[in-house]
């Protein structure tokens, strides 16, 4: 546990590239609608960010959910894949580009298929070696730092737009308020 | 198999109450946004209809999915429960009513909690006895007839609005078109 | 509505190929574990059948859900796609074959990629022409008949194993029984 | 962003109660099967941990997914709720207790309904005041620290069982390996 917490803490120190954040937020701001895609635990991070985008007042959807509309020209796809090589995610990103949507990659691999076809990439590098992967297996560090980076982006948007917690809470879905005996 | 098909065929004969259909469509037409809720296989029927509502051009959401917004005054909740007593579905319907949304129940139980608190109910009666439940267990007939009734409603809306299959197909989500080697 | 119900009723008449059913059930019986896959509304039909397989006592999983294990040699994949050409479903079926699992296709297209790579196919033919597609768009008839065929398979398995509704109900997930005030 | 990262880093310092970890792992080890439940973003954290439990070789399920079986005596429910008052989660936990399963709460609220009815609670306290909630709204800090605590638990289990990344990777679901053109 302690060793894992140290590794996470060090990884957090690496998330601070302000130029990148500026540009990422401008992609979000300019988009007509925002779509998220990911597979496995990266897909869960995609959903966590999509939910906050909705709370912030953006129109956001997750690829694969029931009423997600067809992506269109003017929309933004945020594609999350540590390796940047996940077949399904690359295929969705390719299709979105064909249609004319913008694509932003969240990945740890600069030269991956996903990065190459994206309009812009947030690279969350993992500077740890092989031994850390028996502590944080199968992309764990990427997933945790991606969630933290994206929640930090939410903090940044709230500050810039002068939003309070209440402004988001009023969009909280009703299943959170079901009353039981 | 044959016996099950006979039972389903007979059940389909019972879905034709045109007054009900008229009123159901008018609830859909008047709604600002349409929310669907159900648990288990009734939840899958809810999703199947929600997807078609999106294809038809309505703004539709499924309760519990990632970016489903908070239901509001002016919205419609379509709640699907065979027994009309499913705790979670009743709780969501109650909350939606409190907020000022309309609620339509799709159920087989006229005097259930769900029917009583709804603005309007579609009752899909099951006129078969105990023995049919070893053939079509745990609400199977309700689920199948609910899906058919709701898809029949889609057919009716398409006819009234003079929509072609192409009009719906242009809203088909992109994950259906992923290309593989 | 009425016209749609007639078309569904006629389609149900076509589901009765007993040789096919025999062989389908034997694939299910011989499998170590059963995996289901589908996209869009075919994916919802896949889930509806997977849930009943669990209720019947089989070990069943849906591809893409959180704790679905890796498919292995000895497992069965049931792949549902009307066109038999859905990229993602074909890719999953191909991968399952590589690993050594059996694949059964539920499809309306005999010569599709999915049928060709499957060990066995249930073909649910759609004998209606173009005009029916403005009534039952985008695979609606396939989805409805697939659900009915699969629920008929459940009826058949219950009869052969002499199972009562109670035998399935005891495996009913607890979220159906949540109590609310 | 920077301020948010500082707050997260400080929160991580608080996750180190080794007695708690010992007992948490022993609940996991003794369980026949492990069920996870949560709503909203806590539900996503529940799924992230459930997936890793499967990778580690445990039998794990998420409440509400298609083939999740009925919870039984001898099973463990891990219930995640920051406030410990989320109606649906409390109702599921209550039902699990009635059936005879053990319940472990992951929460930030020691005296909540969820904590009180659980056999054991992991309390992830949030020692920040009101102002931090405009930076990390609606339970963000709880969700992030819960994910990190649970991933740290995975690291701990791997170390104790001498597991390598490869041991988990061999259970990686096949949708991660779909090949596209």
XYZ file of C-alpha atoms in Angstrom, chain A residues 1-6 8-9 12-13 15-16 18 21 39-41 43-45 47-49 51-52 55 85-88 90-91 94 113 130 133-140 143-144 147-156 158-159 163-166 168-172 175-181, chain D residues 1-6 8-9 12-13 15-16 18 21 39-41 43-45 47-49 51-52 55 85-88 90-91 94 113 130 133-140 143-144 147-156 158-159 163-166 168-172 175-181:
146
model
C 0.000 0.000 0.000
C 2.576 2.583 1.127
C 4.778 2.005 -1.909
C 1.765 2.294 -4.223
C 0.734 5.581 -2.583
C 4.266 6.937 -3.095
C 0.786 7.702 -7.209
C 1.968 10.821 -5.369
C 0.600 13.453 -9.627
C 3.617 15.775 -9.561
C 0.487 16.502 -14.200
C 0.956 20.207 -14.602
C -0.457 24.378 -18.346
C -4.642 22.326 -20.159
C -12.623 0.313 -22.899
C -12.256 -1.409 -19.531
C -11.087 0.803 -16.661
C -13.884 3.471 -20.056
C -14.826 4.008 -16.404
C -12.560 7.097 -16.292
C -17.664 7.908 -17.773
C -16.502 9.707 -14.611
C -15.456 12.734 -16.702
C -20.781 12.797 -15.829
C -18.940 15.882 -14.547
C -22.906 18.541 -14.228
C -3.555 1.059 -29.439
C -6.881 -0.322 -28.110
C -8.559 -1.494 -31.325
C -12.116 -0.460 -30.529
C -8.875 3.607 -32.379
C -11.719 2.474 -34.676
C -11.063 6.981 -36.916
C -2.163 5.022 -33.487
C 8.918 -2.715 -14.932
C 3.815 -2.862 -12.843
C 3.586 -5.602 -10.206
C 2.238 -2.905 -7.905
C 0.084 -1.000 -10.368
C -0.720 -3.576 -13.054
C -2.300 -3.195 -16.511
C -2.461 0.547 -16.809
C -3.466 1.317 -13.201
C -6.093 5.282 -15.172
C -5.546 6.940 -11.780
C -8.952 10.527 -13.528
C -6.999 13.056 -11.448
C -6.013 15.121 -14.501
C -9.627 15.188 -15.706
C -10.982 16.093 -12.251
C -8.314 18.826 -12.111
C -9.666 20.071 -15.443
C -13.132 20.221 -13.835
C -11.630 22.326 -10.975
C -10.030 24.630 -13.538
C -15.207 25.789 -12.272
C -12.691 28.460 -11.302
C -19.019 28.007 -10.549
C -19.888 26.767 -7.054
C -20.602 23.161 -6.028
C -24.336 24.065 -5.935
C -23.257 21.348 -10.389
C -25.404 19.737 -7.662
C -28.603 21.063 -9.219
C -27.926 18.751 -12.193
C -27.455 15.676 -9.957
C -31.303 8.026 -8.654
C -28.999 9.491 -6.005
C -32.048 10.642 -4.023
C -34.177 7.499 -3.912
C -35.640 7.170 -0.407
C -35.670 3.833 1.405
C -37.271 2.697 4.663
C -5.448 22.463 -11.410
C -2.406 22.964 -9.136
C -4.533 23.572 -6.075
C -6.623 20.479 -6.848
C -3.466 18.359 -7.207
C -2.244 19.615 -3.821
C -5.435 15.192 -3.729
C -1.802 14.714 -2.665
C -3.423 10.426 -0.202
C -1.249 10.981 2.867
C -4.755 6.613 3.499
C -2.509 4.373 5.525
C -2.756 -0.672 8.306
C -6.258 -2.861 5.463
C -24.367 4.821 -7.512
C -22.984 7.510 -9.846
C -19.205 7.996 -9.733
C -20.480 3.114 -8.779
C -17.666 3.593 -11.303
C -15.090 3.154 -8.510
C -16.664 -1.317 -11.041
C -12.954 -0.445 -11.268
C -12.267 -2.513 -8.136
C -12.666 -5.720 -12.451
C -9.327 -5.967 -10.624
C -8.138 -10.147 -12.606
C -26.763 7.741 3.023
C -27.384 6.966 -0.672
C -30.826 5.336 -0.524
C -30.289 2.634 -3.132
C -28.284 1.442 1.861
C -31.273 -0.609 0.644
C -29.792 -3.957 4.175
C -26.808 4.524 7.908
C -16.257 24.132 2.387
C -15.868 21.691 -2.555
C -15.809 24.337 -5.297
C -12.625 22.653 -6.481
C -13.594 19.023 -5.909
C -17.396 19.050 -5.992
C -19.970 16.406 -5.037
C -17.749 13.789 -3.510
C -14.823 14.074 -5.962
C -14.159 9.022 -5.184
C -10.511 9.677 -6.038
C -10.097 4.449 -6.089
C -6.529 4.941 -4.849
C -7.190 3.071 -1.593
C -8.750 0.164 -3.499
C -5.902 0.076 -6.063
C -3.477 0.134 -3.125
C -5.352 -2.873 -1.747
C -4.772 -4.609 -5.095
C -1.018 -3.825 -4.784
C -1.048 -5.259 -1.268
C -0.399 -8.908 -5.255
C 2.570 -8.572 -2.916
C 1.539 -12.156 -8.111
C 3.075 -10.551 -11.207
C 1.301 -8.315 -13.723
C 1.210 -11.312 -16.129
C -3.590 -10.655 -13.913
C -3.112 -9.957 -17.631
C -4.010 -13.527 -18.553
C -7.553 -12.783 -17.307
C -7.868 -9.623 -19.444
C -12.773 -6.756 -26.002
C -9.410 -5.125 -25.239
C -7.861 -7.084 -28.106
C -10.290 -6.469 -30.935
C -8.336 -5.830 -34.123
C -9.449 -3.097 -36.472
C -8.286 -1.976 -39.886
